[in-house]
Amino acid sequence: MYTYSEFDRDFLATRNAQFRAQVERRIAGNLTEEEFRPLRLMNGLYLQLHAYMLRVAIPYGTLRSAQMRQLALIADKWDKGYGHFTTRQNIQYNWPRLRDVPDILDALAEVGMHAIQTSGNCVRNVTADHFAGAAADEIADPRPVAELLRQWSTDHPEFQFLPRKFKIAITGSPNDRAVTRAHDIGLRMVLQDGQRGFEVIVGGGLGRTPVIGKVLAEFIPEADLLPYIEAILSTYNSFGRRDNKYKARIKIMVNELGLEEVRARVQRRFETLRAEWQGADQAILADLRRDFAPPAFRVAPTEAYEIAYKNDPVFRSFADTNLAQHWQEGYTIVTISLKAHGATPGDATSDQMRLMADLAERYGHDELRISHEQNVILPHVHKSDLPALHAALQQAGLATANVGLISDIIACPGMDYCALATARSIPVAQEIATAFEAREQDIGGLKIKISGCINACGHHHVGHIGILGLDRAGVENYQITLGGDATETAALGERAGPGFAYDQIVPAIERVIDAYLDLREDPQEEFIQTFQRLGAQPFKDALYLTGDRADAA
């Protein structure tokens, strides 16, 4: 993992001192809220529905145990004892006092963390596959490139005031776990004639105008990637719209200019920029690769795991859902679900954070990951340690065996916290998870994603079942989309029809699930496969009690 240099530490100290002075001026009344707003947003501080919210960057979702413990300390000392992990692999604190924020930023700096560029019209936190460096299916660990992008984009003088916020995601695997096609730039590592490079996707994004990104370049050699990304940002900065914030994202520029014209403009800019790069980025990248070298894996028997799997049905259920294949023999990837039935998706208490830090230190080579699906991952666990790890998770209420199942719901904070939200998300997620708890193993793999407003922070457009909460004449109304896909075969869900009132949304989802269970060819056919085979109509019939299903009822 990357460790901050003296330059990094000095930069943060200077930046935090600057913001401390700005906060003091605001509290003293020497800055109006309008004047203070751009200053606080540059440091990740929002003014939400009830209080300030501080968004802390977790670059490419990677944490050390000491960093997770510091997040727990911050939650206890300056918040209400918990934090919320987000779909951008960040953590949010929902209740800090303004006067305490500079102290929080200093505490973050002590462990090499910050809140810079978690807001504003700049390059936001660079996200990555949460299994990076561990997954058996990846070409190579993409995190050194993600860290290079982070260093390049942080406080970049040209890109601090883009037309709109800008999001980059990267994966080293052909199986996309980073939702690259729903980002302003998505990077998918590929091999061409034995050479490593990236497929570059541009113009993806959700929100009020959901778009699946388009391939701008099928292969950019790794050595050309950073100048090519700079060419894209420079082109967007020059030609992206600034007259209307709803039309300011790069996806609108791609739509209005056309992909071919964007490709030509980026290529012209790239040819100019490429000559200016003298290989410093590749020297930095070589150093970063050493920082991200695999841990010292150990060789040990796995009988303890095999015995527990055979004899303990609770452990077996956890293993079947929460483990993923590691490239190193004898190891596995463990996902710790933050979606206990009835819990708030993505929330973790300070005690839970400390426990996960302890477990990572004891069993996971001192490394944790945050996924865009709002769970925590221990990427390197030897199978012989799994029974003890599972027992510790059980005791803390963190052993829910539901990863990838119907209760593993992505949900934004919604109207419980967010000033932009038009409906609640958290209670809907809680009620759905509770309603299906007894039969979710039979239902199998299913991705439900919930947003409390049209900004789509809950990624509802790419959920197998998406739920969008809106305000209809002062009443919460929930639209359902079907058939979305966040993987390498990304697709936007199809709106089913009229929305449902708050007290009708769970029964509506139950009708969709019952229809799926009736229609699937066998228990191995997952919801999205049944939908792709039959289309939306049978599910719409079930939702609105029309067609053959109404007759059968």
Coordinates of C-alpha atoms in Angstrom, one line a residue:
M1 CA 0.0 0.0 0.0
Y2 CA 1.1 3.6 -0.6
T3 CA 2.6 5.4 2.4
Y4 CA 2.5 9.2 2.5
S5 CA 5.8 11.0 1.8
E6 CA 7.1 14.0 3.6
F7 CA 5.7 16.1 0.7
D8 CA 2.3 14.6 1.2
R9 CA 2.4 15.3 5.0
D10 CA 3.5 18.9 4.5
F11 CA 0.8 19.4 1.8
L12 CA -1.9 18.2 4.1
A13 CA -0.6 20.2 7.1
T14 CA -0.7 23.4 5.0
R15 CA -4.1 22.6 3.5
N16 CA -5.6 21.8 6.9
A17 CA -4.2 25.0 8.5
Q18 CA -5.7 27.0 5.7
F19 CA -9.1 25.5 6.2
R20 CA -8.9 25.9 9.9
A21 CA -8.5 29.7 9.4
Q22 CA -11.4 29.7 7.0
V23 CA -13.6 27.9 9.6
E24 CA -12.6 30.4 12.2
R25 CA -13.6 33.3 9.9
R26 CA -17.0 31.6 9.2
I27 CA -17.7 31.1 12.9
A28 CA -16.7 34.7 13.6
G29 CA -19.1 35.9 11.0
N30 CA -16.4 37.3 8.7
L31 CA -17.5 34.9 5.9
T32 CA -21.1 34.4 4.8
E33 CA -22.4 30.9 4.1
E34 CA -22.3 31.8 0.4
E35 CA -18.6 32.8 0.6
F36 CA -17.8 29.8 2.8
R37 CA -19.6 27.2 0.6
P38 CA -16.9 26.7 -2.1
L39 CA -14.2 26.6 0.6
R40 CA -15.8 23.9 2.6
L41 CA -16.8 21.9 -0.5
M42 CA -13.1 21.8 -1.5
N43 CA -12.5 20.0 1.8
G44 CA -15.4 17.6 1.6
L45 CA -17.7 19.4 3.9
Y46 CA -21.4 19.5 3.0
L47 CA -24.4 21.2 4.7
Q48 CA -27.0 18.5 4.8
L49 CA -30.6 18.3 6.0
H50 CA -29.9 18.4 9.7
A51 CA -26.2 19.1 10.1
Y52 CA -22.9 19.2 8.4
M53 CA -21.6 16.1 6.7
L54 CA -17.9 15.3 6.1
R55 CA -17.0 13.0 3.3
V56 CA -13.6 11.3 3.7
A57 CA -11.7 9.9 0.8
I58 CA -10.7 6.2 0.8
P59 CA -8.7 6.1 -2.5
Y60 CA -9.5 3.0 -4.5
G61 CA -11.2 1.6 -1.3
T62 CA -8.0 0.5 0.4
L63 CA -7.3 0.9 4.1
R64 CA -4.8 -0.2 6.7
S65 CA -6.0 -1.3 10.2
A66 CA -4.6 1.9 11.7
Q67 CA -6.6 4.0 9.3
M68 CA -9.8 2.1 10.1
R69 CA -9.1 2.5 13.8
Q70 CA -8.7 6.3 13.3
L71 CA -12.0 6.4 11.5
A72 CA -13.6 4.7 14.5
L73 CA -11.9 7.2 16.9
I74 CA -13.3 10.1 14.8
A75 CA -16.8 8.6 14.9
D76 CA -16.6 8.4 18.7
K77 CA -14.9 11.7 19.4
W78 CA -16.6 14.0 16.9
D79 CA -19.7 12.3 15.6
K80 CA -22.3 9.8 17.0
G81 CA -20.3 6.6 17.1
Y82 CA -20.7 5.4 13.5
G83 CA -19.8 6.2 9.9
H84 CA -21.5 5.5 6.6
F85 CA -19.6 3.8 3.7
T86 CA -20.7 5.0 0.3
T87 CA -20.9 3.9 -3.3
R88 CA -17.7 5.9 -4.0
Q89 CA -15.7 3.9 -1.5
N90 CA -15.7 6.9 0.9
I91 CA -16.9 7.2 4.5
Q92 CA -19.3 9.9 5.5
Y93 CA -19.8 11.4 9.0
N94 CA -23.3 12.8 9.3
W95 CA -23.1 14.9 12.5
P96 CA -19.8 16.8 12.9
R97 CA -19.8 20.3 14.4
L98 CA -18.2 22.9 12.1
R99 CA -15.7 24.0 14.8
D100 CA -14.5 20.4 15.1
V101 CA -13.9 19.7 11.4
P102 CA -10.3 21.1 11.3
D103 CA -9.4 18.7 14.2
I104 CA -11.0 15.8 12.3
L105 CA -8.9 16.7 9.2
D106 CA -5.7 16.8 11.4
A107 CA -6.7 13.4 12.9
L108 CA -7.1 12.0 9.3
A109 CA -3.7 13.4 8.3
E110 CA -2.1 11.5 11.1
V111 CA -2.8 8.3 9.3
G112 CA -2.4 9.5 5.7
M113 CA -6.0 10.4 4.9
H114 CA -8.0 13.5 3.9
A115 CA -11.2 14.8 2.5
I116 CA -9.8 16.8 -0.4
Q117 CA -11.8 16.5 -3.7
T118 CA -14.6 14.5 -2.2
S119 CA -16.8 17.3 -3.4
G120 CA -16.6 20.1 -6.0
N121 CA -16.2 20.2 -9.8
C122 CA -13.0 18.3 -9.8
V123 CA -11.7 14.7 -10.1
R124 CA -13.4 12.9 -7.2
N125 CA -12.1 9.9 -5.3
V126 CA -10.7 7.4 -7.8
T127 CA -12.4 4.1 -7.3
A128 CA -11.4 0.5 -8.1
D129 CA -12.4 -3.1 -8.0
H130 CA -12.6 -3.9 -4.3
F131 CA -11.0 -7.3 -5.0
A132 CA -8.0 -5.7 -6.7
G133 CA -4.7 -7.4 -6.0
A134 CA -6.4 -10.5 -4.7
A135 CA -8.9 -11.6 -7.4
A136 CA -8.1 -14.8 -9.3
D137 CA -9.5 -13.4 -12.5
E138 CA -7.5 -10.2 -12.8
I139 CA -4.7 -9.4 -15.3
A140 CA -2.8 -7.3 -12.7
D141 CA -3.5 -5.1 -9.7
P142 CA -4.8 -1.8 -11.0
R143 CA -4.3 0.1 -7.8
P144 CA -0.8 1.4 -8.6
V145 CA -2.4 3.1 -11.6
A146 CA -5.2 4.3 -9.5
E147 CA -2.7 5.8 -7.0
L148 CA -0.9 7.5 -9.9
L149 CA -4.2 9.0 -11.0
R150 CA -4.9 10.2 -7.5
Q151 CA -1.5 11.9 -7.2
W152 CA -1.8 13.5 -10.6
S153 CA -5.4 14.8 -10.1
T154 CA -5.1 16.0 -6.5
D155 CA -4.9 19.8 -6.6
H156 CA -4.2 19.7 -10.3
P157 CA -4.3 23.5 -11.2
E158 CA -6.1 23.0 -14.5
F159 CA -8.8 20.7 -13.2
Q160 CA -10.0 22.2 -10.0
F161 CA -12.9 24.0 -11.6
L162 CA -14.3 21.7 -14.3
P163 CA -17.7 22.2 -15.8
R164 CA -19.0 19.5 -13.3
K165 CA -17.7 16.8 -11.0
F166 CA -15.7 14.0 -12.6
K167 CA -15.5 10.4 -11.6
I168 CA -13.0 7.7 -12.6
A169 CA -13.1 4.0 -11.9
I170 CA -10.6 1.3 -12.8
T171 CA -10.5 -2.5 -12.9
G172 CA -7.8 -5.0 -13.7
S173 CA -10.2 -7.8 -14.4
P174 CA -12.4 -8.7 -17.4
N175 CA -15.2 -9.2 -14.9
D176 CA -16.2 -5.6 -14.0
R177 CA -16.7 -5.1 -10.3
A178 CA -16.1 -1.3 -10.4
V179 CA -19.1 -0.2 -12.6
T180 CA -16.6 1.3 -15.1
R181 CA -19.3 1.9 -17.7
A182 CA -21.3 4.2 -15.3
H183 CA -18.4 6.7 -14.8
D184 CA -17.1 9.8 -16.6
I185 CA -14.0 7.7 -17.4
G186 CA -13.9 3.9 -16.9
L187 CA -10.6 2.0 -17.3
R188 CA -10.6 -1.7 -18.0
M189 CA -7.1 -3.4 -18.1
V190 CA -6.6 -5.5 -21.2
L191 CA -3.7 -7.3 -22.9
Q192 CA -2.8 -6.8 -26.5
D193 CA 0.1 -8.8 -28.0
G194 CA 1.3 -9.5 -24.5
Q195 CA 1.4 -5.7 -23.7
R196 CA -0.7 -4.4 -20.8
G197 CA -2.9 -1.4 -21.5
F198 CA -6.4 -0.1 -20.9
E199 CA -9.7 0.1 -22.7
V200 CA -10.9 3.7 -22.1
I201 CA -14.6 4.2 -21.6
V202 CA -16.0 7.8 -21.6
G203 CA -19.3 9.5 -20.9
G204 CA -21.0 7.1 -18.5
G205 CA -23.0 8.3 -15.6
L206 CA -26.3 8.0 -13.8
G207 CA -28.4 10.8 -12.3
R208 CA -31.2 12.5 -14.1
T209 CA -29.7 11.5 -17.5
P210 CA -28.4 8.0 -17.2
V211 CA -25.9 6.9 -19.8
I212 CA -23.8 3.8 -20.3
G213 CA -20.3 4.9 -21.2
K214 CA -18.9 4.4 -24.7
V215 CA -15.5 3.0 -25.7
L216 CA -13.3 5.9 -26.7
A217 CA -10.2 3.8 -27.1
E218 CA -10.0 0.1 -27.3
F219 CA -6.3 0.0 -26.2
I220 CA -4.1 2.7 -24.7
P221 CA -0.7 1.4 -23.7
E222 CA 0.0 1.8 -20.0
A223 CA 2.8 4.2 -20.7
D224 CA 0.4 6.5 -22.6
L225 CA -2.5 6.3 -20.1
L226 CA -1.9 9.4 -18.0
P227 CA -1.3 11.8 -20.9
Y228 CA -4.4 10.3 -22.6
I229 CA -6.5 10.8 -19.5
E230 CA -5.2 14.4 -19.2
A231 CA -6.2 14.9 -22.9
I232 CA -9.7 13.8 -22.1
L233 CA -10.0 16.1 -19.1
S234 CA -8.5 19.0 -21.0
T235 CA -10.9 18.5 -23.9
Y236 CA -13.8 18.3 -21.4
N237 CA -12.6 21.4 -19.6
S238 CA -12.5 23.3 -22.9
F239 CA -15.7 22.1 -24.5
G240 CA -18.0 20.9 -21.6
R241 CA -21.0 23.1 -21.1
R242 CA -21.0 25.6 -18.2
D243 CA -24.3 27.3 -19.0
N244 CA -26.5 24.6 -17.3
K245 CA -25.3 22.3 -14.5
Y246 CA -27.7 19.6 -15.6
K247 CA -26.0 19.5 -19.0
A248 CA -22.4 20.0 -17.8
R249 CA -21.3 16.4 -17.4
I250 CA -19.0 14.9 -20.0
K251 CA -21.7 12.5 -21.0
I252 CA -23.7 15.5 -22.4
M253 CA -20.6 16.7 -24.3
V254 CA -20.2 13.2 -25.8
N255 CA -23.8 13.1 -26.8
E256 CA -23.8 16.6 -28.3
L257 CA -20.5 16.4 -30.2
G258 CA -20.7 12.7 -31.0
L259 CA -18.2 10.0 -30.0
E260 CA -16.1 10.3 -33.2
E261 CA -15.7 14.1 -32.8
V262 CA -14.8 13.7 -29.1
R263 CA -12.3 11.0 -30.1
A264 CA -10.7 13.3 -32.7
R265 CA -10.4 16.2 -30.3
V266 CA -8.9 14.1 -27.6
Q267 CA -6.4 12.6 -30.0
R268 CA -5.3 16.0 -31.2
R269 CA -4.8 17.1 -27.6
F270 CA -3.1 13.8 -26.7
E271 CA -0.5 14.2 -29.5
T272 CA 0.4 17.6 -28.1
L273 CA 0.5 16.5 -24.5
R274 CA 2.3 13.2 -25.1
A275 CA 5.5 15.0 -26.3
E276 CA 5.6 17.0 -23.0
W277 CA 5.7 13.8 -20.8
Q278 CA 9.3 12.7 -20.3
G279 CA 8.6 9.5 -18.4
A280 CA 8.4 10.8 -14.9
D281 CA 5.0 9.2 -14.5
Q282 CA 6.4 5.8 -15.4
A283 CA 9.2 6.2 -12.9
I284 CA 6.6 7.0 -10.2
L285 CA 4.4 4.1 -11.3
A286 CA 7.4 1.7 -11.0
D287 CA 7.9 2.9 -7.4
L288 CA 4.2 2.5 -6.7
R289 CA 4.2 -1.1 -7.9
R290 CA 6.7 -1.8 -5.1
D291 CA 4.3 -0.2 -2.6
F292 CA 1.5 -2.5 -3.8
A293 CA 3.6 -5.7 -3.8
P294 CA 1.6 -8.7 -2.5
P295 CA 1.9 -9.5 1.2
A296 CA 4.1 -12.4 2.5
F297 CA 1.6 -15.2 2.0
R298 CA 2.0 -18.3 4.2
V299 CA 1.6 -22.0 3.4
A300 CA -0.6 -23.9 5.9
P301 CA -3.0 -26.8 5.8
T302 CA -6.7 -26.0 5.2
E303 CA -8.3 -28.9 7.1
A304 CA -9.9 -26.6 9.7
Y305 CA -11.8 -24.8 6.9
E306 CA -12.9 -28.0 5.3
I307 CA -14.1 -29.5 8.6
A308 CA -16.1 -26.4 9.5
Y309 CA -17.6 -26.2 6.0
K310 CA -18.7 -29.9 6.2
N311 CA -20.1 -29.8 9.7
D312 CA -21.3 -26.3 10.4
P313 CA -24.3 -25.2 8.2
V314 CA -24.1 -21.6 9.4
F315 CA -20.4 -21.4 8.5
R316 CA -21.1 -23.1 5.2
S317 CA -23.8 -20.6 4.3
F318 CA -21.3 -17.8 5.1
A319 CA -18.6 -19.4 3.0
D320 CA -21.0 -19.9 0.0
T321 CA -22.0 -16.3 -0.2
N322 CA -19.3 -14.2 1.4
L323 CA -16.1 -15.7 0.0
A324 CA -14.5 -15.2 -3.4
Q325 CA -11.7 -16.9 -5.2
H326 CA -8.1 -15.6 -4.4
W327 CA -5.2 -16.0 -6.9
Q328 CA -3.0 -17.4 -4.1
E329 CA -3.6 -21.1 -3.3
G330 CA -4.9 -21.6 0.3
Y331 CA -6.3 -18.0 0.5
T332 CA -9.7 -16.5 0.0
I333 CA -11.3 -13.0 -0.2
V334 CA -13.8 -12.4 2.6
T335 CA -16.6 -9.9 2.3
I336 CA -18.0 -8.6 5.6
S337 CA -21.6 -7.6 5.0
L338 CA -22.8 -4.3 6.4
K339 CA -26.3 -5.3 5.5
A340 CA -27.6 -7.2 8.5
H341 CA -31.4 -7.6 8.1
G342 CA -33.1 -4.4 9.2
A343 CA -29.8 -2.5 9.5
T344 CA -28.9 0.7 7.6
P345 CA -26.9 -0.4 4.5
G346 CA -23.3 0.8 4.7
D347 CA -23.3 1.9 8.3
A348 CA -20.7 0.7 10.7
T349 CA -20.4 1.5 14.4
S350 CA -17.0 2.5 15.8
D351 CA -16.9 -0.8 17.7
Q352 CA -17.4 -2.7 14.4
M353 CA -14.7 -0.6 12.7
R354 CA -12.3 -1.4 15.5
L355 CA -13.1 -5.1 15.3
M356 CA -12.7 -5.2 11.5
A357 CA -9.3 -3.5 12.0
D358 CA -8.3 -6.1 14.6
L359 CA -9.4 -8.9 12.3
A360 CA -7.5 -7.5 9.3
E361 CA -4.4 -7.2 11.5
R362 CA -4.7 -10.7 12.9
Y363 CA -6.0 -12.6 9.8
G364 CA -5.8 -10.3 6.8
H365 CA -2.2 -9.0 6.4
D366 CA -3.3 -5.6 7.7
E367 CA -5.5 -4.7 4.8
L368 CA -9.2 -3.8 4.3
R369 CA -11.2 -2.7 1.3
I370 CA -14.4 -0.7 1.0
S371 CA -16.6 -1.8 -1.9
H372 CA -18.9 0.4 -3.9
E373 CA -21.6 -2.0 -2.7
Q374 CA -21.1 -0.6 0.8
N375 CA -19.4 -3.6 2.4
V376 CA -16.0 -4.2 3.9
I377 CA -13.5 -6.7 2.4
L378 CA -10.6 -8.6 3.9
P379 CA -8.8 -9.4 0.6
H380 CA -6.1 -11.8 1.9
V381 CA -7.3 -14.4 4.4
H382 CA -5.9 -17.9 4.7
K383 CA -8.6 -20.5 4.8
S384 CA -7.3 -22.1 8.0
D385 CA -8.2 -18.8 9.8
L386 CA -11.8 -18.7 8.5
P387 CA -13.5 -20.6 11.4
A388 CA -12.0 -18.2 14.0
L389 CA -12.7 -15.2 11.8
H390 CA -16.3 -16.2 11.3
A391 CA -16.8 -16.8 15.0
A392 CA -15.5 -13.3 15.8
L393 CA -17.8 -11.8 13.1
Q394 CA -20.7 -13.7 14.5
Q395 CA -20.1 -12.3 18.0
A396 CA -20.1 -8.7 16.6
G397 CA -23.2 -9.2 14.4
L398 CA -21.1 -8.9 11.2
A399 CA -21.5 -12.5 9.9
T400 CA -24.6 -12.0 7.8
A401 CA -24.4 -14.5 4.9
N402 CA -26.1 -12.4 2.3
V403 CA -23.5 -11.0 -0.1
G404 CA -25.0 -10.7 -3.6
L405 CA -28.5 -11.7 -2.3
I406 CA -31.7 -9.7 -2.1
S407 CA -30.9 -8.1 1.3
D408 CA -27.4 -6.9 0.1
I409 CA -29.0 -3.7 -1.0
I410 CA -27.2 -0.5 -2.1
A411 CA -29.0 2.5 -0.7
C412 CA -28.2 6.2 -0.5
P413 CA -28.9 8.1 2.8
G414 CA -32.1 9.5 1.3
M415 CA -34.4 11.9 3.1
D416 CA -33.2 10.8 6.5
Y417 CA -30.0 12.9 6.0
C418 CA -29.6 14.4 2.5
A419 CA -30.9 17.8 1.7
L420 CA -31.3 16.8 -2.0
A421 CA -33.4 13.7 -1.4
T422 CA -37.1 13.7 -2.2
A423 CA -37.9 10.3 -0.5
R424 CA -36.6 7.9 2.1
S425 CA -34.2 5.1 1.0
I426 CA -33.0 3.6 4.3
P427 CA -36.4 2.4 5.6
V428 CA -37.3 0.9 2.2
A429 CA -34.0 -1.1 2.2
Q430 CA -34.6 -2.2 5.8
E431 CA -38.1 -3.4 5.1
I432 CA -37.2 -5.3 1.9
A433 CA -34.3 -7.0 3.7
T434 CA -36.5 -8.0 6.6
A435 CA -39.4 -9.2 4.3
F436 CA -37.2 -11.6 2.4
E437 CA -34.9 -12.8 5.1
A438 CA -36.5 -16.3 5.4
R439 CA -36.3 -17.1 1.7
E440 CA -33.4 -15.1 0.3
Q441 CA -31.2 -18.2 -0.1
D442 CA -33.8 -19.7 -2.3
I443 CA -34.2 -16.5 -4.3
G444 CA -30.4 -16.5 -5.0
G445 CA -28.3 -13.8 -6.6
L446 CA -30.2 -10.4 -7.0
K447 CA -29.0 -6.8 -6.9
I448 CA -31.5 -4.3 -5.5
K449 CA -30.3 -0.6 -5.6
I450 CA -32.3 2.3 -4.1
S451 CA -32.0 6.0 -4.6
G452 CA -33.9 8.7 -2.7
C453 CA -33.7 11.2 -5.5
I454 CA -33.0 11.6 -9.2
N455 CA -29.3 12.1 -8.6
A456 CA -29.0 8.3 -8.3
C457 CA -26.4 8.0 -5.6
G458 CA -27.9 4.5 -4.9
H459 CA -27.1 3.4 -8.5
H460 CA -30.8 2.3 -9.0
H461 CA -30.5 2.6 -12.8
V462 CA -28.1 -0.4 -12.9
G463 CA -29.8 -2.6 -10.3
H464 CA -31.5 -5.8 -11.4
I465 CA -34.3 -4.2 -9.5
G466 CA -33.9 -0.4 -9.1
I467 CA -36.0 1.8 -6.9
L468 CA -36.2 5.5 -7.3
G469 CA -37.9 7.6 -4.6
L470 CA -39.5 10.8 -5.8
D471 CA -41.8 13.5 -4.4
R472 CA -45.3 13.6 -6.0
A473 CA -47.3 16.5 -4.7
G474 CA -45.7 16.1 -1.3
V475 CA -46.1 12.3 -1.2
E476 CA -43.3 9.8 -1.5
N477 CA -43.6 7.8 -4.7
Y478 CA -41.3 5.0 -5.8
Q479 CA -40.6 4.1 -9.4
I480 CA -39.3 0.6 -10.2
T481 CA -36.8 -0.2 -12.9
L482 CA -36.0 -3.8 -14.1
G483 CA -33.1 -5.4 -15.8
G484 CA -30.2 -3.1 -15.0
D485 CA -26.7 -4.4 -15.0
A486 CA -23.6 -2.9 -13.4
T487 CA -21.0 -5.4 -14.8
E488 CA -19.0 -5.6 -18.0
T489 CA -22.4 -6.1 -19.8
A490 CA -23.7 -2.9 -18.3
A491 CA -27.3 -1.9 -19.1
L492 CA -29.8 0.6 -17.8
G493 CA -32.9 -0.8 -16.2
E494 CA -36.3 -0.4 -17.9
R495 CA -38.9 1.6 -16.1
A496 CA -41.8 -0.7 -15.3
G497 CA -44.6 1.9 -15.2
P498 CA -46.3 4.1 -12.6
G499 CA -44.7 4.4 -9.2
F500 CA -45.9 3.1 -5.8
A501 CA -46.7 4.8 -2.5
Y502 CA -44.4 4.1 0.4
D503 CA -46.6 1.5 1.9
Q504 CA -47.0 -0.3 -1.4
I505 CA -43.4 -0.6 -2.5
V506 CA -42.5 -3.7 -0.5
P507 CA -45.6 -5.7 -1.7
A508 CA -44.7 -4.6 -5.2
I509 CA -41.2 -6.1 -4.9
E510 CA -42.8 -9.2 -3.4
R511 CA -44.9 -9.6 -6.6
V512 CA -41.8 -9.2 -8.8
I513 CA -40.0 -11.8 -6.8
D514 CA -42.9 -14.3 -6.8
A515 CA -43.1 -13.9 -10.5
Y516 CA -39.4 -14.6 -10.9
L517 CA -39.7 -17.7 -8.7
D518 CA -42.6 -19.0 -10.9
L519 CA -40.8 -18.1 -14.2
R520 CA -37.2 -19.3 -13.7
E521 CA -36.3 -22.5 -15.4
D522 CA -34.5 -23.9 -12.3
P523 CA -33.0 -22.6 -9.0
Q524 CA -29.7 -21.9 -10.7
E525 CA -31.2 -19.3 -13.1
E526 CA -30.8 -16.0 -11.4
F527 CA -33.2 -13.1 -11.6
I528 CA -31.3 -11.2 -14.2
Q529 CA -31.0 -14.3 -16.4
T530 CA -34.7 -14.9 -16.2
F531 CA -35.4 -11.2 -17.1
Q532 CA -33.0 -11.3 -20.1
R533 CA -34.6 -14.5 -21.3
L534 CA -38.2 -13.4 -21.0
G535 CA -38.1 -9.6 -21.1
A536 CA -39.9 -7.1 -18.8
Q537 CA -43.5 -7.9 -19.7
P538 CA -44.1 -10.9 -17.3
F539 CA -42.7 -8.8 -14.4
K540 CA -44.8 -5.8 -15.3
D541 CA -47.9 -8.0 -15.4
A542 CA -47.1 -9.2 -11.9
L543 CA -46.4 -5.6 -10.7
Y544 CA -49.6 -4.2 -11.9
L545 CA -51.7 -7.3 -11.7
T546 CA -52.4 -7.4 -15.5
G547 CA -52.3 -10.1 -18.1
D548 CA -52.0 -13.8 -17.4
R549 CA -50.9 -13.4 -13.8
A550 CA -54.0 -11.4 -13.0
D551 CA -56.2 -14.1 -14.5
A552 CA -54.3 -16.8 -12.6
A553 CA -54.8 -14.8 -9.4

